[in-house]
Short mmCIF file of C-alpha atoms and ligand atoms in Angstrom, two decimals:
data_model
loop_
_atom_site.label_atom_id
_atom_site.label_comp_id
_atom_site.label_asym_id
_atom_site.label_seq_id
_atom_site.Cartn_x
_atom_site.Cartn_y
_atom_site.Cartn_z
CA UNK A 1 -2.55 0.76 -36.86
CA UNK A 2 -4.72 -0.77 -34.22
CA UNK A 3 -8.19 -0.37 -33.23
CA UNK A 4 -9.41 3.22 -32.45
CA UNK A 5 -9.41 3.97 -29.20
CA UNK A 6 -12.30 5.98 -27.03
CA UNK A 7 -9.83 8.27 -25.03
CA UNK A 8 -6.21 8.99 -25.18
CA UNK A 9 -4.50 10.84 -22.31
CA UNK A 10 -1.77 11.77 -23.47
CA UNK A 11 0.73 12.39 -19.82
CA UNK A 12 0.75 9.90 -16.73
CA UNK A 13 1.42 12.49 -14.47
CA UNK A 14 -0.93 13.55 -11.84
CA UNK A 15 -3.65 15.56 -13.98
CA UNK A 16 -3.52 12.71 -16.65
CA UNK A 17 -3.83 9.92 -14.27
CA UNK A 18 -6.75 11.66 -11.81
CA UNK A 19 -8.19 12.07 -15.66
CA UNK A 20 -7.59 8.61 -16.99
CA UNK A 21 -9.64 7.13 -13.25
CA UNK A 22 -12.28 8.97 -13.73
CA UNK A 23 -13.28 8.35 -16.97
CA UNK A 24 -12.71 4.65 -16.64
CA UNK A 25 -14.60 5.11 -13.27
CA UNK A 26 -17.64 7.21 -15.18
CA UNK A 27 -17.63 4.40 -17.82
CA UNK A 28 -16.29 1.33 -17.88
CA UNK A 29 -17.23 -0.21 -21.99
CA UNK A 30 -14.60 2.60 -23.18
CA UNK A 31 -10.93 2.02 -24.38
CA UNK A 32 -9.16 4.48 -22.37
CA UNK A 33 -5.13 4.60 -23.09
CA UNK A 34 -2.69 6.73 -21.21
CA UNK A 35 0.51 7.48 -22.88
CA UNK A 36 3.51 8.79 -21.50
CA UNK A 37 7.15 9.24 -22.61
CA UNK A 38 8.93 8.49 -19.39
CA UNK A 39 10.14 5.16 -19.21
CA UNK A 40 8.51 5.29 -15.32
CA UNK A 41 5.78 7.19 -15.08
CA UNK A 42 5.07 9.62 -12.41
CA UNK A 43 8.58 10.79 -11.85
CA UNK A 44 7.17 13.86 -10.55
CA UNK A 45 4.72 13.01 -8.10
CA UNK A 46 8.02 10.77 -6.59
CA UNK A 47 10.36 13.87 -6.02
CA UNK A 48 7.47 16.33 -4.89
CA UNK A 49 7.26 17.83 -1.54
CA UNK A 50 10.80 16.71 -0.78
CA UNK A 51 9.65 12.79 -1.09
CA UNK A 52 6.63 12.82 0.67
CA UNK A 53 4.10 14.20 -1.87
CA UNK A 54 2.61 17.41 -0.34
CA UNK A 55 -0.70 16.27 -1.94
CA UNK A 56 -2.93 19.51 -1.29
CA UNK A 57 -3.21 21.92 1.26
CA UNK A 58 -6.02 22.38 3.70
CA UNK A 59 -6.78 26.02 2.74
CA UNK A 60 -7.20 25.90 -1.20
CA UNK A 61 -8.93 28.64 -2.29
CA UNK A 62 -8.08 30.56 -5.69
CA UNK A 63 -6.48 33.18 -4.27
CA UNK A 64 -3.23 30.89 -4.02
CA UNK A 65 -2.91 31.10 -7.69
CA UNK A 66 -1.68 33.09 -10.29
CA UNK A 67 -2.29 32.93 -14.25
CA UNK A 68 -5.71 33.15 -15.70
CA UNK A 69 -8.48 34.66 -14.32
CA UNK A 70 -9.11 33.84 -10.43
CA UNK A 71 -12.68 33.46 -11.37
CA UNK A 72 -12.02 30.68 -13.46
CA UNK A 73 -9.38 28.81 -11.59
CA UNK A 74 -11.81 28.94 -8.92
CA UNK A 75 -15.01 27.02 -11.02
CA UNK A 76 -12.62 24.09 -12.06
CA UNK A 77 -11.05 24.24 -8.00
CA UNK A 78 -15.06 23.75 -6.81
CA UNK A 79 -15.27 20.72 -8.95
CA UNK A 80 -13.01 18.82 -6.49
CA UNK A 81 -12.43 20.30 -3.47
CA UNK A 82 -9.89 19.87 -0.40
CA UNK A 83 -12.16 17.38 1.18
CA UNK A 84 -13.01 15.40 -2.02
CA UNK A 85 -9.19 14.66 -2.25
CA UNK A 86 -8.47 13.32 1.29
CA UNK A 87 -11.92 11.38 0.16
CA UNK A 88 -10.58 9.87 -2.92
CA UNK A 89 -6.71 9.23 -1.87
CA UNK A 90 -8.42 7.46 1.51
CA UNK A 91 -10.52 5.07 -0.44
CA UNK A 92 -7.43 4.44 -2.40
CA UNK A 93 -5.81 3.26 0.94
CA UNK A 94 -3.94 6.56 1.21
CA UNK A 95 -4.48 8.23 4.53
CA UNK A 96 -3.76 12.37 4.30
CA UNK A 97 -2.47 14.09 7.86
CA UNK A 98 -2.24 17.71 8.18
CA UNK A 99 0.58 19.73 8.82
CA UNK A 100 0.91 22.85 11.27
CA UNK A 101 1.31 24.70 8.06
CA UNK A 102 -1.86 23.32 6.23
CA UNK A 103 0.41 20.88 3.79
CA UNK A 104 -1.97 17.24 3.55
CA UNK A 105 0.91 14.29 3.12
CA UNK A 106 0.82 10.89 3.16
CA UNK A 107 0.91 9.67 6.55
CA UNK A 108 3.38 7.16 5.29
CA UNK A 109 5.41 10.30 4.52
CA UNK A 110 6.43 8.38 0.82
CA UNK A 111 5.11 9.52 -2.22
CA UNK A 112 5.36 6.45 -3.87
CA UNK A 113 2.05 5.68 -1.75
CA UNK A 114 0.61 8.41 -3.46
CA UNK A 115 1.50 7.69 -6.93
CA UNK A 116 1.17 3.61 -6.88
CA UNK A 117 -2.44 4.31 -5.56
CA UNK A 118 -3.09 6.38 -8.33
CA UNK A 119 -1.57 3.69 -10.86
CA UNK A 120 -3.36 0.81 -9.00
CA UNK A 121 -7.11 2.67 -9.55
CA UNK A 122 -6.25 3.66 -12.84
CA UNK A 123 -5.58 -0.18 -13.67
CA UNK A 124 -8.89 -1.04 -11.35
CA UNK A 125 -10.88 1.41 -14.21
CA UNK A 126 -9.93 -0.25 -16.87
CA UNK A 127 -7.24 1.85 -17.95
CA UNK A 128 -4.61 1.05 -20.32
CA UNK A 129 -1.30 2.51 -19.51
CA UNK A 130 1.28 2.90 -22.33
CA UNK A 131 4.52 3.62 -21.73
CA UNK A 132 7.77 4.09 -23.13
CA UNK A 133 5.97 6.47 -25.87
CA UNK A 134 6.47 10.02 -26.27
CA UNK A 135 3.46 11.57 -28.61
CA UNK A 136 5.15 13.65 -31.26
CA UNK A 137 1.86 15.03 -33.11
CA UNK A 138 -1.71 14.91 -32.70
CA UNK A 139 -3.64 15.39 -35.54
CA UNK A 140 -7.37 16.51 -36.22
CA UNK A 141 -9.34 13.51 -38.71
CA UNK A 142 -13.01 13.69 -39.18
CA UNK A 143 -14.09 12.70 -36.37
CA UNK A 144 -10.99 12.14 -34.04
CA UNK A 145 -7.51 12.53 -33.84
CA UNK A 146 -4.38 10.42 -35.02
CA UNK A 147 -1.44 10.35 -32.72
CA UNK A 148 2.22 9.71 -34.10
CA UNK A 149 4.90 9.21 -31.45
CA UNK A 150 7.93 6.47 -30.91
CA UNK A 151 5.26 3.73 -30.77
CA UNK A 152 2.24 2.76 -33.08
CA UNK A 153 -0.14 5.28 -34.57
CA UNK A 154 -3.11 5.29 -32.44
CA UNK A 155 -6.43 6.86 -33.99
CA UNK A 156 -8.11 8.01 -31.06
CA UNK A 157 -12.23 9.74 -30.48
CA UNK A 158 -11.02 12.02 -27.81
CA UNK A 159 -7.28 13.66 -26.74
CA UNK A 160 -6.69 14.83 -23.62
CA UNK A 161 -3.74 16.65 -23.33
CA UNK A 162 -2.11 16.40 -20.03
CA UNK A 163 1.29 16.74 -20.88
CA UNK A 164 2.73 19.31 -17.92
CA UNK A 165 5.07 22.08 -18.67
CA UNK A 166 8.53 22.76 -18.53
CA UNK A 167 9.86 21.83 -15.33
CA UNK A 168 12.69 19.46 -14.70
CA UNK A 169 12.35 18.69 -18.34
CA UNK A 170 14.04 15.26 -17.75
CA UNK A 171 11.33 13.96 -15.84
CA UNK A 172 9.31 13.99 -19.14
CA UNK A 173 7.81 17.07 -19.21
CA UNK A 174 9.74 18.82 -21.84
CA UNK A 175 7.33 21.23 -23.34
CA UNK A 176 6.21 19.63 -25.81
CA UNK A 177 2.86 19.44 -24.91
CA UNK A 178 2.61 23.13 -25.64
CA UNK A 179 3.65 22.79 -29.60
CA UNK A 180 1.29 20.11 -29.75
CA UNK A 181 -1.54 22.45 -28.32
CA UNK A 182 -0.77 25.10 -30.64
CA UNK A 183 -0.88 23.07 -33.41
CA UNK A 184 -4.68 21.73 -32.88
CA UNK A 185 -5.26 26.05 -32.40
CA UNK A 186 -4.31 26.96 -29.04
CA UNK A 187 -2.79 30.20 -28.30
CA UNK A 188 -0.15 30.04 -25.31
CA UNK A 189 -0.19 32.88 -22.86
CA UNK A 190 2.71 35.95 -24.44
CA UNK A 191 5.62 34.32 -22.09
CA UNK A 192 6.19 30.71 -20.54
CA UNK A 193 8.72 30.93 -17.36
CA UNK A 194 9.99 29.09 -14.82
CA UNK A 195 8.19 29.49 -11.27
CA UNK A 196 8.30 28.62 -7.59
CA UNK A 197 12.23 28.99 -8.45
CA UNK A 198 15.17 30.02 -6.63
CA UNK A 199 16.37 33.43 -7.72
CA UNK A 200 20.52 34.40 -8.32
CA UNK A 201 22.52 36.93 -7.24
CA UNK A 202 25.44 38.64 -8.48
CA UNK A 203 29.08 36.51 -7.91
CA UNK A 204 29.98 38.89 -5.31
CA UNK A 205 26.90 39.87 -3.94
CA UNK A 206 27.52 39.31 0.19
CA UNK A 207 24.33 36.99 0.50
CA UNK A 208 26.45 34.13 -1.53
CA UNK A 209 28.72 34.24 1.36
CA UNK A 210 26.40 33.55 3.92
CA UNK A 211 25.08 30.12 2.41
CA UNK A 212 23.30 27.60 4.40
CA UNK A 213 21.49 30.60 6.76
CA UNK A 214 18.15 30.73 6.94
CA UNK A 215 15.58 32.89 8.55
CA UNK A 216 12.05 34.12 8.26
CA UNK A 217 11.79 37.02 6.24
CA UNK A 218 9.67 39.32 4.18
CA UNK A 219 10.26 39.48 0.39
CA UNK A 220 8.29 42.12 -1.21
CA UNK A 221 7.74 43.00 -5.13
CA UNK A 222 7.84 46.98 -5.61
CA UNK A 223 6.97 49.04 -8.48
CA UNK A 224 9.52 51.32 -9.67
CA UNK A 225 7.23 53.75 -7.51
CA UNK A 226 8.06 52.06 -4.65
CA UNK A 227 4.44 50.61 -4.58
CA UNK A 228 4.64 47.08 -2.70
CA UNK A 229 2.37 44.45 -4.98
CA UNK A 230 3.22 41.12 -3.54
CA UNK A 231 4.84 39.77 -0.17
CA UNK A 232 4.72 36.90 1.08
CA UNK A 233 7.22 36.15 4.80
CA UNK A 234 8.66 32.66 5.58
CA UNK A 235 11.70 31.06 5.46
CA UNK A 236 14.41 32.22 3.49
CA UNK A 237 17.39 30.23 2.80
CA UNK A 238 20.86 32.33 1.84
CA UNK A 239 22.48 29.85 -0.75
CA UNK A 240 25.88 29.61 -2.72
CA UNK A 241 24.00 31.09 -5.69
CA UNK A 242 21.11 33.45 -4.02
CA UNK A 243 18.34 32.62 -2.74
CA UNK A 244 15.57 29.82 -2.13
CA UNK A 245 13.19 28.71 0.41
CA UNK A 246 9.57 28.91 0.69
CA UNK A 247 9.51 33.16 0.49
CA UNK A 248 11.38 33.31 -2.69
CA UNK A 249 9.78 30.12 -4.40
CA UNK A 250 6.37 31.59 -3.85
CA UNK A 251 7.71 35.34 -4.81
CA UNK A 252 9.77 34.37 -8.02
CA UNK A 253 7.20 34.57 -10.15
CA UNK A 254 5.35 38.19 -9.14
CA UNK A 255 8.82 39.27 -9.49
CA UNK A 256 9.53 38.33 -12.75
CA UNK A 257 6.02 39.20 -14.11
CA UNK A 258 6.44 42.75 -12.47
CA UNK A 259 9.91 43.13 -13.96
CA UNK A 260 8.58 41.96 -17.64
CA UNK A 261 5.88 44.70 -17.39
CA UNK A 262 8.35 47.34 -15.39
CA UNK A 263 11.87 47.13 -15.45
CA UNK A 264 12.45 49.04 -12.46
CA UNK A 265 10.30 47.24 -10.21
CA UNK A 266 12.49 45.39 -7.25
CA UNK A 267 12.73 42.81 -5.09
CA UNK A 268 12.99 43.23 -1.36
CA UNK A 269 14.11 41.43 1.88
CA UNK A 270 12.68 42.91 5.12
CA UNK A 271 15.19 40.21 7.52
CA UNK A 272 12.88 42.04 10.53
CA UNK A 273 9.45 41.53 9.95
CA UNK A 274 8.42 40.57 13.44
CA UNK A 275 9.89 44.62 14.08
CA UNK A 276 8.06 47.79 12.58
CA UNK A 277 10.30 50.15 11.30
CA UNK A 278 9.43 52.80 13.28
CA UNK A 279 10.18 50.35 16.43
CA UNK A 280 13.48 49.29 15.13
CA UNK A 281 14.41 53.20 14.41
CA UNK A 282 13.75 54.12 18.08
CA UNK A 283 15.48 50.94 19.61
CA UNK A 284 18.45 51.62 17.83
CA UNK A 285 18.28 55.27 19.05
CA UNK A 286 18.07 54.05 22.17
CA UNK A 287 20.72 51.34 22.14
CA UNK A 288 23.31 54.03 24.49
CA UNK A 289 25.89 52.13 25.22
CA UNK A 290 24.91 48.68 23.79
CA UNK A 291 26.46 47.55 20.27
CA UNK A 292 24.66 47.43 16.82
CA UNK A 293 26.05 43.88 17.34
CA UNK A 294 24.35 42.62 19.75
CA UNK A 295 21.40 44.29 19.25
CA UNK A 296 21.42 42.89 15.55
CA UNK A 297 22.66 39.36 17.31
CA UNK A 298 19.16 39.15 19.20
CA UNK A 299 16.97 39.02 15.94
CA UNK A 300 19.09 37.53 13.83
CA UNK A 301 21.39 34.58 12.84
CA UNK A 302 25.10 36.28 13.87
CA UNK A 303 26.65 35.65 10.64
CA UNK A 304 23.88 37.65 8.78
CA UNK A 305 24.03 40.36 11.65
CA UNK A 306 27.30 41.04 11.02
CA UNK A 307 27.46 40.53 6.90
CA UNK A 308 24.08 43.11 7.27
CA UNK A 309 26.52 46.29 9.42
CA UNK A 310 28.85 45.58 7.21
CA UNK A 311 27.19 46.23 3.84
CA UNK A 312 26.42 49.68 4.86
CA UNK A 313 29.28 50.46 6.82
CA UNK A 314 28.28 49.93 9.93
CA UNK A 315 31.07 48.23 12.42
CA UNK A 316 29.31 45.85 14.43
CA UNK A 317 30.99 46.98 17.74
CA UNK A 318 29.63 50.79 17.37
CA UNK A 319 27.78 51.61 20.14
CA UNK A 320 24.16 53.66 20.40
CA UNK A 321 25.67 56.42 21.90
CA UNK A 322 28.44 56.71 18.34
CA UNK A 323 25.90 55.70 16.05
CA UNK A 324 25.59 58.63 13.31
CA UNK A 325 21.84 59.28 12.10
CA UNK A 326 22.70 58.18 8.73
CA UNK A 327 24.27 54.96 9.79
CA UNK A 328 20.99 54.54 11.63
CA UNK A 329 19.09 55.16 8.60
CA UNK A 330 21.73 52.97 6.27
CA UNK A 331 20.60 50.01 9.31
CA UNK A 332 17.41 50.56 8.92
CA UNK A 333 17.16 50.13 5.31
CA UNK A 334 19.07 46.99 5.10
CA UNK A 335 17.35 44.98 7.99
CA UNK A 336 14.01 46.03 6.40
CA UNK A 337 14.01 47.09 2.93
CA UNK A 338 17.03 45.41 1.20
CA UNK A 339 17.21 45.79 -1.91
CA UNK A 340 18.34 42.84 -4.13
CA UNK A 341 19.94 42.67 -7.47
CA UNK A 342 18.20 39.36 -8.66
CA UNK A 343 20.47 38.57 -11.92
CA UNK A 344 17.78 35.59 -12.65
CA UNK A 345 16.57 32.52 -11.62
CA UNK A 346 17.76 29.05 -11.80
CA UNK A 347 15.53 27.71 -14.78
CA UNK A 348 13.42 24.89 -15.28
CA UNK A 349 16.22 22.15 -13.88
CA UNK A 350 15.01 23.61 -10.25
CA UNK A 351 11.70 25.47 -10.95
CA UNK A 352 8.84 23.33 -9.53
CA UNK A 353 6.53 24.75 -12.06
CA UNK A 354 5.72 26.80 -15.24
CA UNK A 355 4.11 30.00 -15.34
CA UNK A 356 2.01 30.92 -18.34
CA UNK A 357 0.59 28.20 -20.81
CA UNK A 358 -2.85 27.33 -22.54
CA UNK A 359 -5.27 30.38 -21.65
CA UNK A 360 -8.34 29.11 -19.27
CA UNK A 361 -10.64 31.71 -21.68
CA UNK A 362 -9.77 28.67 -24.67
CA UNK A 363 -11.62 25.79 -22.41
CA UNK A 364 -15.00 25.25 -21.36
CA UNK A 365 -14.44 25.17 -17.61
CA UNK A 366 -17.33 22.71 -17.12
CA UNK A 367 -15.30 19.95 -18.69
CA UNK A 368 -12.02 21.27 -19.57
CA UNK A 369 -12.83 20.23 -23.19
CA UNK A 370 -10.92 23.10 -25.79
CA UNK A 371 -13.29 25.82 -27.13
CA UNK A 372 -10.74 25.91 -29.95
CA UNK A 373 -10.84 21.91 -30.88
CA UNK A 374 -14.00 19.94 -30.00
CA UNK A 375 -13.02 16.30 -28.71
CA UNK A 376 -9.66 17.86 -27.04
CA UNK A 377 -9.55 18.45 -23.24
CA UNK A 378 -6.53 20.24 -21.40
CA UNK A 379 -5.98 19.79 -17.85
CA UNK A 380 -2.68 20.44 -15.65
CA UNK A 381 0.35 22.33 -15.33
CA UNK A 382 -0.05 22.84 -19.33
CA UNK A 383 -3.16 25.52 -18.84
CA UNK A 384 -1.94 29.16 -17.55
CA UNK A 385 -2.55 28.28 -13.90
CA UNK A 386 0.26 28.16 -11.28
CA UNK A 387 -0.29 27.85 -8.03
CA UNK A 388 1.89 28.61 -4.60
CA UNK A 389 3.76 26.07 -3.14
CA UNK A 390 2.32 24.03 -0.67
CA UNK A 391 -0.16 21.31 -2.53
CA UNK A 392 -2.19 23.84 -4.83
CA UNK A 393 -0.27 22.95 -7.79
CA UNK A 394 -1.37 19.16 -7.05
CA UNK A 395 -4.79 20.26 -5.88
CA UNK A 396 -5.19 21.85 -9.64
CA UNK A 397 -3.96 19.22 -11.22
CA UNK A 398 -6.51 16.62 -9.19
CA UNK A 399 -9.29 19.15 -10.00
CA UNK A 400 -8.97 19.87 -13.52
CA UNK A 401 -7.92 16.25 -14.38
CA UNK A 402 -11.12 15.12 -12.67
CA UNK A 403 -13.41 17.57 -14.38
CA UNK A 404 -11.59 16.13 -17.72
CA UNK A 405 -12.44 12.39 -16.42
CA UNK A 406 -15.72 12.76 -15.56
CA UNK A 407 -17.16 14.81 -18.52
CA UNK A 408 -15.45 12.79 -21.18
C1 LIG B 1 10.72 19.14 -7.45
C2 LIG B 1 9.24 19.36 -7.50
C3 LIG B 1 8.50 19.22 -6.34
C4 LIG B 1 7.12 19.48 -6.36
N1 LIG B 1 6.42 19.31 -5.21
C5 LIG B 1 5.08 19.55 -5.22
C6 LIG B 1 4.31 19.29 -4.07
O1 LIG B 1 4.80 18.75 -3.07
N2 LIG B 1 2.98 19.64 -4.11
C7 LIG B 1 2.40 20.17 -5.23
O2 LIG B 1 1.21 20.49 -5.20
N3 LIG B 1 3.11 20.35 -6.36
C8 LIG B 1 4.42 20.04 -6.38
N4 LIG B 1 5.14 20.20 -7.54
C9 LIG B 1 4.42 20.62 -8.75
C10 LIG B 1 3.66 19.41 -9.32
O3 LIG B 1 4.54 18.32 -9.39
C11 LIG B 1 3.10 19.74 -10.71
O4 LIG B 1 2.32 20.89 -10.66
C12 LIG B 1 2.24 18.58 -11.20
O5 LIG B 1 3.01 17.39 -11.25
C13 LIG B 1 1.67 18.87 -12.59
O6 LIG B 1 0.95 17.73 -13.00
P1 LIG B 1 0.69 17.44 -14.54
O7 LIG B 1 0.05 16.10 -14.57
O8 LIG B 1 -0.02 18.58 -15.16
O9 LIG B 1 2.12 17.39 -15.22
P2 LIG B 1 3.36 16.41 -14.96
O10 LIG B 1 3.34 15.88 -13.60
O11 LIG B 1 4.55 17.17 -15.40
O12 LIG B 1 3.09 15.18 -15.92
C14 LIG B 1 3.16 15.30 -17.32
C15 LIG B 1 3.44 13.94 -17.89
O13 LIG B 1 3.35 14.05 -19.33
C16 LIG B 1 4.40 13.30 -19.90
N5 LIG B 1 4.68 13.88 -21.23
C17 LIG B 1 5.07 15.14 -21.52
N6 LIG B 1 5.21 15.30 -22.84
C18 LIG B 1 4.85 14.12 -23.41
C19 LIG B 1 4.81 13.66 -24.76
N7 LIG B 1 5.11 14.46 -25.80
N8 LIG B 1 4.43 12.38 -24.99
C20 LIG B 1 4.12 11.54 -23.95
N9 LIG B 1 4.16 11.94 -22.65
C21 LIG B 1 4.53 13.21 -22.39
C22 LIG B 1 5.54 13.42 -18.93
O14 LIG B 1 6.45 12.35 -19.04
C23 LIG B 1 4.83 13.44 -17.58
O15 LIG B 1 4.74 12.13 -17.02
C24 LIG B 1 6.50 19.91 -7.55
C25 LIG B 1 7.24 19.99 -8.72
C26 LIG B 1 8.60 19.72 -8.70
C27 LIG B 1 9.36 19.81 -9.98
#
């Protein structure tokens, strides 16, 4: 067994390695080691935001997440803010640019600039990266912790555990991290699921036919009242197996959360949202001799139009004049409140992140240093925070790890 060492971060991803700069940055004497299982580090950070890196987003507040309290998200969020990142990554070398949507990339538009910056300052603070070595138990000793894994023991004064969740489990992030929480005394939140993840349909549901449209809609989460609790409208992509796209990432989660608590609430596509329904009711009253067709062609993508009339009957070449008052109401319903039969979601191979994890409550928010294991600190996708997509799952993980880093 060698030396002890000061700090062991235990995950090179993005919380571990804003973590491991800081503390090298806040002092320099220490032994810091980072240890990760992937064989490359930061596999993550590489395939984010398409390739690119969507590092943060210009209008983080904690209102973008979900999880624990927004209260607390919000006091580790403060810590490092939007403009302390572009800050840091800039006197890295890495220059962020704004997107009409808010998104801050690279402006090399390659993550890899984002993630060998981070590797080059955590090698300018001293930081010891190690790597093959996945960290099977940590282990509480008088006044540390011993770490078993595929490589040496390592006695260590300090753990931080920055393993990730669940997502794209082959990228390193396995869950494990969780176990290992729970067995220095963490409690995980009562479920762990996948999130910002496309959502299934049934095999013959129409919407599988119509893969490779996309549109802006409105998805909404409803109580079995009919009560809407979440929405969110942007682009919706039809797929082979469902859905995806920005709207259903960001929705997948309230959904599932809502149906674990309610089993009748639903999930609903308004394809019209630029169109009240009350406007929509009296155009298509009006329509005289026009066709549902066209009318449906104008807001939408024809092949949706059409797959729309015909899930409620409608032929597309009825005109206003022929147009029953139930048909009318049938249209209605389906261009605005479609109701759709999720049968699940695609799992952790495609989620981008994991809802649920290590409670917020369980950490002192000042340093993200456990309340349940003094000399532990949890930072990143492993605490119950999940975040919308966009850069606020980054932003947290930049935040929380530098809280971590600098308090250590
Ligand atoms: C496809 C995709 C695209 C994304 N795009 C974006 C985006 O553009 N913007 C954004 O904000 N968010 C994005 N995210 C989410 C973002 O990547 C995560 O929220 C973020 O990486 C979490 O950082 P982390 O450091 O907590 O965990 P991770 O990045 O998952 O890092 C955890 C590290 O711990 C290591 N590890 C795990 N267990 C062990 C063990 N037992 N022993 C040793 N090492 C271990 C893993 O190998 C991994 O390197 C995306 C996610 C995915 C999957």
């Amino acid at each position: 067994m060698s030396d002890p060492v000061d700090v062991a971060i235990i995950g090179a991803g993005a919380a571990g390695l804003m973590a491991a700069i800081w503390a090298g940055r806040t002092d320099s004497e220490r032994r810091i080691v980072v240890l990760d299982s992937a064989k490359k580090p930061g596999a993550k950070i590489l395939i984010s935001g398409g390739g690119r890196c969507n590092v943060t987003h210009d209008g983080v507040d904690e209102n973008a997440y979900a999880g624990s309290s927004r209260p607390a998200i919000r006091k580790v969020l403060r810590r490092f803010d939007v403009a302390q990142t572009v800050e840091f990554f800039r006197a890295l070398g890495v220059k962020l640019k704004r997107e009409e949507t808010g998104k801050l990339f690279p402006t090399t538009d390659k993550a890899r600039t984002v993630l060998d910056s981070l590797l080059g300052a955590a090698r300018g603070a001293g930081v010891e990266l190690m790597h093959p070595y996945r960290v099977e138990a940590v282990e509480r000793q008088n006044d540390g912790f011993l770490i078993r894994g595929d490589g040496d023991e390592l006695v260590a004064r300090k753990v931080v555990l920055a393993t990730g969740g669940r997502s794209i489990p082959k990228s390193g992030s396995d869950g494990h991290g969780y176990r290992m929480a729970q067995s220095l005394g963490h409690t995980l939140t009562p479920r762990l699921f996948p999130a910002l993840v496309p959502l299934t349909l049934p095999r013959d549901h129409f919407i599988r036919e119509l893969a490779g449209v996309t549109i802006i809609a409105r998805l909404e989460v409803r109580t079995a009242t009919d009560k809407v609790i979440q929405s969110y409208t942007d682009s919706t992509l039809c797929t082979h197996f469902g859905l995806s796209g920005p709207s259903v990432l960001d929705i997948s989660r309230y959904y599932q959360a809502a149906q674990a608590d309610d089993p009748g609430a639903q999930l609903t596509v308004c394809w019209l949202p630029g169109i009240d329904d009350r406007q929509l009711e009296g155009d298509l009253r009006t329509l005289g001799r026009r066709t549902v067709g066209g009318y449906v062609a104008k807001h939408l993508p024809e092949r949706l139009g059409r797959a729309l009339c015909a899930a409620v009957g409608v032929d597309a070449g009825t005109t206003g004049d022929r147009l029953t008052r139930g048909a009318r109401q049938r249209l209605v319903m389906v261009l605005t409140q479609l109701r759709l039969p999720i049968t699940g979601n695609r799992g952790y191979d495609f989620a981008e992140v994991t809802a649920g994890g290590v409670p917020l409550s369980e950490i002192h928010l000042e340093t993200m240093e456990s309340r349940v294991c003094p000399g532990l600190y949890v930072i990143g996708e492993i605490c119950d925070v999940d975040g919308r997509i966009g850069g606020y799952n980054f932003q947290w993980a930049w935040a929380s790890g530098y809280v971590a880093g600098k308090s250590i």
